[in-house]
Amino acid sequence: MTDKVDIAGMRKAYKGEGEVFDIGQLTSKEPYANFGEWFKEACNTPSIHEANAMSLATATKDGCPSVRIVLLKGFDSRGFMFFTNYTSKKAQDITENPRVSLCFNWDVLNRVVRIEGTAEKLSEEESTAYFQSRPKSSQIGACVSHQSKVIPSRQVLDDRNKSLQEKFSSVEMLPKPDYWGGYLIRPHRVEFWQGQTNRIHDRICFRRPAEGEVIDPLVTHHGDDGWVIERLSP
Ligand SMILES: Cc1cc2nc3c(=O)[nH]c(=O)nc-3n(C[C@H](O)[C@H](O)[C@H](O)COP(=O)(O)O)c2cc1C
């Protein structure tokens, strides 16, 4: 029995109270260029260890949610990409229910990007090109692990790693396994959250309007490429 750990008072005193963080980089009227700007800043912030680490939420067809960290490996005007094992829990969820959500938390910048969209497999060509660009140890790693499966011990993995290292000792590149590849998340909603020291945070949302939706010009603004832009209350 664990006694309740009281962390109700746990609260960060923000430095520079009253300072207003700049969200002026949100100059583009579509989300990808804005994401690119924020991502570049996150990558250039030394205290952010892995700017491309993001939470990926999936759900079963019954709506049972599951979230884990994956690495963003590319983005373009189609959407956001990551790679994984197609027999993993996340991939099973996506097969049943392609609706997913991503969340980046760049806390030293007081920034979050939150994305909702649908996942689809990347082409075999794109997956193979990425797989073979990885270091050999990572290629072997992908083959070692039948991700998300129950195994009897760590020994199973170490043995498989050793036997694959021997098997492929004379080649630089392994063939990509069929069960490994990428996903493209096509977003229908991308929110940029900029925390402010006075707790009156900024939230700017790009979304795809519903078919036939009547836009209220007082609060909803037309962006580029069919996106609409709104400010949300924090
Ligand atoms: C920083 C970090 C990056 C990760 N990147 C990936 C990734 O790109 N792809 C992946 O399949 N798992 C990645 N993982 C492992 C996943 O978090 C997770 O354990 C694994 O994918 C199995 O998830 P699942 O059982 O829900 O499918 C990463 C974990 C961490 C902590």
mmCIF file of C-alpha atoms and ligand atoms in Angstrom:
data_model
loop_
_atom_site.group_PDB
_atom_site.id
_atom_site.type_symbol
_atom_site.label_atom_id
_atom_site.label_comp_id
_atom_site.label_asym_id
_atom_site.label_seq_id
_atom_site.Cartn_x
_atom_site.Cartn_y
_atom_site.Cartn_z
ATOM 1 C CA MET A 1 0.000 0.000 0.000
ATOM 2 C CA THR A 2 1.522 3.339 -1.060
ATOM 3 C CA ASP A 3 0.454 6.446 0.815
ATOM 4 C CA LYS A 4 -0.743 9.275 -1.394
ATOM 5 C CA VAL A 5 2.213 11.367 -2.549
ATOM 6 C CA ASP A 6 1.038 14.945 -2.239
ATOM 7 C CA ILE A 7 2.321 16.926 -5.208
ATOM 8 C CA ALA A 8 -0.606 19.330 -5.397
ATOM 9 C CA GLY A 9 1.746 22.229 -4.680
ATOM 10 C CA MET A 10 4.267 21.222 -7.315
ATOM 11 C CA ARG A 11 4.444 24.241 -9.566
ATOM 12 C CA LYS A 12 7.218 25.841 -11.597
ATOM 13 C CA ALA A 13 7.936 29.505 -10.912
ATOM 14 C CA TYR A 14 8.588 30.778 -14.426
ATOM 15 C CA LYS A 15 11.620 32.982 -14.840
ATOM 16 C CA GLY A 16 10.992 36.381 -16.364
ATOM 17 C CA GLU A 17 7.471 36.629 -14.976
ATOM 18 C CA GLY A 18 5.557 39.016 -17.214
ATOM 19 C CA GLU A 19 7.802 38.396 -20.190
ATOM 20 C CA VAL A 20 5.852 37.689 -23.373
ATOM 21 C CA PHE A 21 7.222 34.879 -25.510
ATOM 22 C CA ASP A 22 7.230 35.586 -29.183
ATOM 23 C CA ILE A 23 4.986 33.557 -31.442
ATOM 24 C CA GLY A 24 5.731 35.918 -34.288
ATOM 25 C CA GLN A 25 7.262 33.063 -36.270
ATOM 26 C CA LEU A 26 3.746 31.867 -37.083
ATOM 27 C CA THR A 27 3.802 33.969 -40.196
ATOM 28 C CA SER A 28 2.805 31.299 -42.684
ATOM 29 C CA LYS A 29 -0.866 30.675 -43.410
ATOM 30 C CA GLU A 30 -0.421 26.919 -43.487
ATOM 31 C CA PRO A 31 0.966 24.737 -40.675
ATOM 32 C CA TYR A 32 4.002 23.048 -42.247
ATOM 33 C CA ALA A 33 6.193 26.130 -42.668
ATOM 34 C CA ASN A 34 5.297 27.232 -39.132
ATOM 35 C CA PHE A 35 6.119 23.771 -37.814
ATOM 36 C CA GLY A 36 9.408 23.947 -39.713
ATOM 37 C CA GLU A 37 10.323 27.225 -37.990
ATOM 38 C CA TRP A 38 9.523 25.929 -34.508
ATOM 39 C CA PHE A 39 11.232 22.612 -35.224
ATOM 40 C CA LYS A 40 14.388 24.397 -36.404
ATOM 41 C CA GLU A 41 14.454 26.448 -33.208
ATOM 42 C CA ALA A 42 13.949 23.316 -31.109
ATOM 43 C CA CYS A 43 16.808 21.575 -32.970
ATOM 44 C CA ASN A 44 19.039 24.600 -32.350
ATOM 45 C CA THR A 45 18.318 24.600 -28.610
ATOM 46 C CA PRO A 46 21.175 22.602 -27.046
ATOM 47 C CA SER A 47 19.214 21.637 -23.923
ATOM 48 C CA ILE A 48 16.605 19.882 -26.073
ATOM 49 C CA HIS A 49 18.140 16.447 -26.401
ATOM 50 C CA GLU A 50 15.843 15.023 -29.091
ATOM 51 C CA ALA A 51 13.731 17.717 -30.712
ATOM 52 C CA ASN A 52 12.143 15.090 -32.951
ATOM 53 C CA ALA A 53 10.805 12.979 -30.056
ATOM 54 C CA MET A 54 7.021 13.059 -30.018
ATOM 55 C CA SER A 55 4.181 11.285 -28.283
ATOM 56 C CA LEU A 56 2.081 9.175 -30.631
ATOM 57 C CA ALA A 57 -1.409 8.337 -29.455
ATOM 58 C CA THR A 58 -3.353 5.558 -31.107
ATOM 59 C CA ALA A 59 -6.601 3.841 -30.162
ATOM 60 C CA THR A 60 -8.168 0.478 -30.852
ATOM 61 C CA LYS A 61 -11.356 0.293 -32.877
ATOM 62 C CA ASP A 62 -13.225 0.352 -29.546
ATOM 63 C CA GLY A 63 -11.503 3.607 -28.637
ATOM 64 C CA CYS A 64 -9.075 2.229 -26.054
ATOM 65 C CA PRO A 65 -6.149 4.705 -26.163
ATOM 66 C CA SER A 66 -2.420 4.023 -25.999
ATOM 67 C CA VAL A 67 0.469 6.476 -26.165
ATOM 68 C CA ARG A 68 4.221 6.099 -26.610
ATOM 69 C CA ILE A 69 7.237 8.092 -27.809
ATOM 70 C CA VAL A 70 8.503 7.802 -31.390
ATOM 71 C CA LEU A 71 10.905 9.892 -33.475
ATOM 72 C CA LEU A 72 9.757 12.163 -36.265
ATOM 73 C CA LYS A 73 11.859 11.276 -39.301
ATOM 74 C CA GLY A 74 10.536 13.716 -41.863
ATOM 75 C CA PHE A 75 7.744 16.079 -42.752
ATOM 76 C CA ASP A 76 6.547 17.713 -45.927
ATOM 77 C CA SER A 77 3.310 19.136 -47.241
ATOM 78 C CA ARG A 78 1.748 15.640 -47.052
ATOM 79 C CA GLY A 79 2.331 15.280 -43.325
ATOM 80 C CA PHE A 80 4.596 13.851 -40.617
ATOM 81 C CA MET A 81 6.592 10.592 -40.823
ATOM 82 C CA PHE A 82 7.901 8.020 -38.400
ATOM 83 C CA PHE A 83 9.135 4.423 -38.679
ATOM 84 C CA THR A 84 8.290 1.343 -36.735
ATOM 85 C CA ASN A 85 7.465 -2.348 -36.736
ATOM 86 C CA TYR A 86 4.237 -3.093 -38.612
ATOM 87 C CA THR A 87 3.365 -5.908 -36.186
ATOM 88 C CA SER A 88 3.699 -3.722 -33.075
ATOM 89 C CA LYS A 89 0.836 -2.672 -30.826
ATOM 90 C CA LYS A 90 0.756 0.817 -32.378
ATOM 91 C CA ALA A 91 0.601 -0.672 -35.888
ATOM 92 C CA GLN A 92 -2.220 -3.024 -34.881
ATOM 93 C CA ASP A 93 -4.123 -0.039 -33.521
ATOM 94 C CA ILE A 94 -3.524 1.934 -36.722
ATOM 95 C CA THR A 95 -4.778 -0.993 -38.835
ATOM 96 C CA GLU A 96 -8.003 -1.041 -36.816
ATOM 97 C CA ASN A 97 -8.287 2.708 -36.467
ATOM 98 C CA PRO A 98 -6.055 5.054 -38.489
ATOM 99 C CA ARG A 99 -6.966 8.133 -36.439
ATOM 100 C CA VAL A 100 -3.932 9.199 -34.423
ATOM 101 C CA SER A 101 -2.530 12.157 -32.540
ATOM 102 C CA LEU A 102 1.024 13.468 -32.113
ATOM 103 C CA CYS A 103 2.375 15.813 -29.465
ATOM 104 C CA PHE A 104 5.770 17.539 -29.261
ATOM 105 C CA ASN A 105 6.720 19.129 -25.935
ATOM 106 C CA TRP A 106 9.680 21.493 -26.200
ATOM 107 C CA ASP A 107 9.460 22.576 -22.610
ATOM 108 C CA VAL A 108 12.476 24.889 -22.421
ATOM 109 C CA LEU A 109 10.887 26.922 -25.216
ATOM 110 C CA ASN A 110 7.477 26.732 -23.521
ATOM 111 C CA ARG A 111 6.134 25.266 -26.742
ATOM 112 C CA VAL A 112 3.901 22.377 -27.661
ATOM 113 C CA VAL A 113 2.706 21.272 -31.092
ATOM 114 C CA ARG A 114 -0.306 19.024 -31.113
ATOM 115 C CA ILE A 115 -1.380 17.243 -34.266
ATOM 116 C CA GLU A 116 -4.442 15.145 -35.125
ATOM 117 C CA GLY A 117 -4.733 13.183 -38.328
ATOM 118 C CA THR A 118 -4.885 9.850 -40.048
ATOM 119 C CA ALA A 119 -2.015 7.404 -40.499
ATOM 120 C CA GLU A 120 -1.184 5.505 -43.653
ATOM 121 C CA LYS A 121 1.813 3.371 -44.579
ATOM 122 C CA LEU A 122 4.637 5.009 -46.488
ATOM 123 C CA SER A 123 5.627 3.357 -49.781
ATOM 124 C CA GLU A 124 8.047 0.410 -49.681
ATOM 125 C CA GLU A 125 10.553 2.596 -51.556
ATOM 126 C CA GLU A 126 10.480 5.326 -48.891
ATOM 127 C CA SER A 127 10.684 2.789 -46.071
ATOM 128 C CA THR A 128 13.567 0.905 -47.688
ATOM 129 C CA ALA A 129 15.481 4.101 -48.399
ATOM 130 C CA TYR A 130 15.185 5.153 -44.749
ATOM 131 C CA PHE A 131 15.917 1.661 -43.377
ATOM 132 C CA GLN A 132 19.122 1.418 -45.390
ATOM 133 C CA SER A 133 20.214 4.919 -44.367
ATOM 134 C CA ARG A 134 20.312 3.820 -40.718
ATOM 135 C CA PRO A 135 23.502 2.555 -39.065
ATOM 136 C CA LYS A 136 23.946 -1.200 -39.443
ATOM 137 C CA SER A 137 23.425 -1.735 -35.710
ATOM 138 C CA SER A 138 19.985 -0.081 -35.990
ATOM 139 C CA GLN A 139 19.126 -2.208 -39.021
ATOM 140 C CA ILE A 140 20.014 -5.302 -37.009
ATOM 141 C CA GLY A 141 18.076 -3.918 -34.045
ATOM 142 C CA ALA A 142 14.935 -3.647 -36.168
ATOM 143 C CA CYS A 143 15.320 -7.302 -37.176
ATOM 144 C CA VAL A 144 16.048 -8.490 -33.636
ATOM 145 C CA SER A 145 12.862 -7.226 -32.074
ATOM 146 C CA HIS A 146 9.387 -8.544 -32.775
ATOM 147 C CA GLN A 147 8.184 -5.339 -31.211
ATOM 148 C CA SER A 148 5.445 -5.524 -28.559
ATOM 149 C CA LYS A 149 5.466 -9.352 -28.415
ATOM 150 C CA VAL A 150 5.812 -11.140 -25.080
ATOM 151 C CA ILE A 151 9.193 -12.884 -24.751
ATOM 152 C CA PRO A 152 10.571 -15.185 -22.034
ATOM 153 C CA SER A 153 13.815 -13.282 -21.317
ATOM 154 C CA ARG A 154 16.342 -10.691 -22.490
ATOM 155 C CA GLN A 155 18.554 -13.603 -23.522
ATOM 156 C CA VAL A 156 16.284 -14.217 -26.516
ATOM 157 C CA LEU A 157 17.118 -10.742 -27.841
ATOM 158 C CA ASP A 158 20.857 -10.990 -27.146
ATOM 159 C CA ASP A 159 21.040 -14.373 -28.892
ATOM 160 C CA ARG A 160 19.132 -13.118 -31.916
ATOM 161 C CA ASN A 161 21.305 -9.984 -32.076
ATOM 162 C CA LYS A 162 24.457 -12.113 -32.044
ATOM 163 C CA SER A 163 23.240 -14.521 -34.701
ATOM 164 C CA LEU A 164 22.167 -11.645 -37.001
ATOM 165 C CA GLN A 165 25.521 -9.889 -36.519
ATOM 166 C CA GLU A 166 27.245 -13.108 -37.611
ATOM 167 C CA LYS A 167 24.877 -13.749 -40.492
ATOM 168 C CA PHE A 168 25.356 -10.236 -41.920
ATOM 169 C CA SER A 169 29.007 -9.733 -40.904
ATOM 170 C CA SER A 170 30.187 -9.292 -44.486
ATOM 171 C CA VAL A 171 27.510 -6.852 -45.701
ATOM 172 C CA GLU A 172 27.017 -3.185 -44.925
ATOM 173 C CA MET A 173 23.287 -3.153 -45.554
ATOM 174 C CA LEU A 174 20.561 -5.560 -44.503
ATOM 175 C CA PRO A 175 17.425 -6.164 -46.556
ATOM 176 C CA LYS A 176 14.482 -4.317 -44.998
ATOM 177 C CA PRO A 177 12.147 -6.795 -43.327
ATOM 178 C CA ASP A 178 8.570 -6.776 -44.718
ATOM 179 C CA TYR A 179 7.249 -6.099 -41.240
ATOM 180 C CA TRP A 180 9.143 -2.842 -40.801
ATOM 181 C CA GLY A 181 8.429 0.551 -42.365
ATOM 182 C CA GLY A 182 7.097 4.045 -42.093
ATOM 183 C CA TYR A 183 3.837 5.818 -41.540
ATOM 184 C CA LEU A 184 2.695 9.160 -42.850
ATOM 185 C CA ILE A 185 0.338 11.127 -40.612
ATOM 186 C CA ARG A 186 -1.840 13.386 -42.718
ATOM 187 C CA PRO A 187 -3.020 16.086 -40.304
ATOM 188 C CA HIS A 188 -6.430 17.673 -40.235
ATOM 189 C CA ARG A 189 -5.564 19.766 -37.188
ATOM 190 C CA VAL A 190 -2.270 21.301 -36.029
ATOM 191 C CA GLU A 191 -2.158 23.409 -32.883
ATOM 192 C CA PHE A 192 0.759 25.621 -31.858
ATOM 193 C CA TRP A 193 0.834 26.313 -28.109
ATOM 194 C CA GLN A 194 3.120 28.991 -26.739
ATOM 195 C CA GLY A 195 3.247 29.159 -22.968
ATOM 196 C CA GLN A 196 3.463 32.624 -21.426
ATOM 197 C CA THR A 197 4.860 33.475 -18.007
ATOM 198 C CA ASN A 198 1.583 35.081 -16.943
ATOM 199 C CA ARG A 199 -0.269 31.802 -17.715
ATOM 200 C CA ILE A 200 -2.287 33.541 -20.429
ATOM 201 C CA HIS A 201 -0.943 31.210 -23.060
ATOM 202 C CA ASP A 202 -1.266 31.472 -26.840
ATOM 203 C CA ARG A 203 -2.950 28.741 -28.860
ATOM 204 C CA ILE A 204 -3.143 29.008 -32.623
ATOM 205 C CA CYS A 205 -4.912 26.212 -34.445
ATOM 206 C CA PHE A 206 -4.827 25.309 -38.141
ATOM 207 C CA ARG A 207 -7.620 22.957 -39.156
ATOM 208 C CA ARG A 208 -9.382 21.564 -42.166
ATOM 209 C CA PRO A 209 -12.959 22.861 -42.178
ATOM 210 C CA ALA A 210 -15.798 20.337 -42.385
ATOM 211 C CA GLU A 211 -17.480 20.024 -45.757
ATOM 212 C CA GLY A 212 -20.073 22.771 -46.169
ATOM 213 C CA GLU A 213 -19.007 24.440 -42.895
ATOM 214 C CA VAL A 214 -20.011 28.074 -42.717
ATOM 215 C CA ILE A 215 -17.005 30.054 -41.525
ATOM 216 C CA ASP A 216 -17.540 32.829 -38.960
ATOM 217 C CA PRO A 217 -15.117 35.521 -40.152
ATOM 218 C CA LEU A 218 -15.019 37.076 -36.675
ATOM 219 C CA VAL A 219 -13.075 34.128 -35.251
ATOM 220 C CA THR A 220 -12.057 31.915 -38.153
ATOM 221 C CA HIS A 221 -9.638 33.073 -40.821
ATOM 222 C CA HIS A 222 -8.915 31.575 -44.210
ATOM 223 C CA GLY A 223 -5.345 30.329 -44.530
ATOM 224 C CA ASP A 224 -3.552 28.853 -47.536
ATOM 225 C CA ASP A 225 -4.199 25.456 -49.169
ATOM 226 C CA GLY A 226 -7.673 25.052 -47.644
ATOM 227 C CA TRP A 227 -6.595 25.504 -44.006
ATOM 228 C CA VAL A 228 -8.509 27.739 -41.621
ATOM 229 C CA ILE A 229 -6.830 29.442 -38.677
ATOM 230 C CA GLU A 230 -8.281 30.116 -35.223
ATOM 231 C CA ARG A 231 -7.066 31.317 -31.838
ATOM 232 C CA LEU A 232 -8.172 29.140 -28.930
ATOM 233 C CA SER A 233 -8.634 30.174 -25.356
ATOM 234 C CA PRO A 234 -5.910 28.705 -23.129
HETATM 235 C C1 LIG B 1 13.151 8.763 -27.415
HETATM 236 C C2 LIG B 1 12.451 7.531 -27.937
HETATM 237 C C3 LIG B 1 12.318 7.360 -29.293
HETATM 238 C C4 LIG B 1 11.668 6.245 -29.809
HETATM 239 N N1 LIG B 1 11.493 6.153 -31.165
HETATM 240 C C5 LIG B 1 10.803 5.110 -31.662
HETATM 241 C C6 LIG B 1 10.517 5.062 -33.069
HETATM 242 O O1 LIG B 1 10.848 5.969 -33.853
HETATM 243 N N2 LIG B 1 9.831 3.987 -33.519
HETATM 244 C C7 LIG B 1 9.406 2.981 -32.686
HETATM 245 O O2 LIG B 1 8.797 2.029 -33.170
HETATM 246 N N3 LIG B 1 9.636 3.021 -31.355
HETATM 247 C C8 LIG B 1 10.323 4.059 -30.825
HETATM 248 N N4 LIG B 1 10.549 4.128 -29.465
HETATM 249 C C9 LIG B 1 10.018 3.047 -28.606
HETATM 250 C C10 LIG B 1 8.524 3.287 -28.363
HETATM 251 O O3 LIG B 1 8.343 4.313 -27.399
HETATM 252 C C11 LIG B 1 7.760 2.033 -27.919
HETATM 253 O O4 LIG B 1 8.362 1.452 -26.781
HETATM 254 C C12 LIG B 1 7.735 0.984 -29.015
HETATM 255 O O5 LIG B 1 7.550 1.557 -30.292
HETATM 256 C C13 LIG B 1 6.618 -0.026 -28.770
HETATM 257 O O6 LIG B 1 5.378 0.631 -28.740
HETATM 258 P P1 LIG B 1 4.007 -0.152 -28.976
HETATM 259 O O7 LIG B 1 4.108 -1.447 -28.197
HETATM 260 O O8 LIG B 1 2.948 0.740 -28.451
HETATM 261 O O9 LIG B 1 3.861 -0.390 -30.455
HETATM 262 C C14 LIG B 1 11.172 5.244 -28.925
HETATM 263 C C15 LIG B 1 11.306 5.427 -27.550
HETATM 264 C C16 LIG B 1 11.933 6.549 -27.064
HETATM 265 C C17 LIG B 1 12.042 6.746 -25.579
#
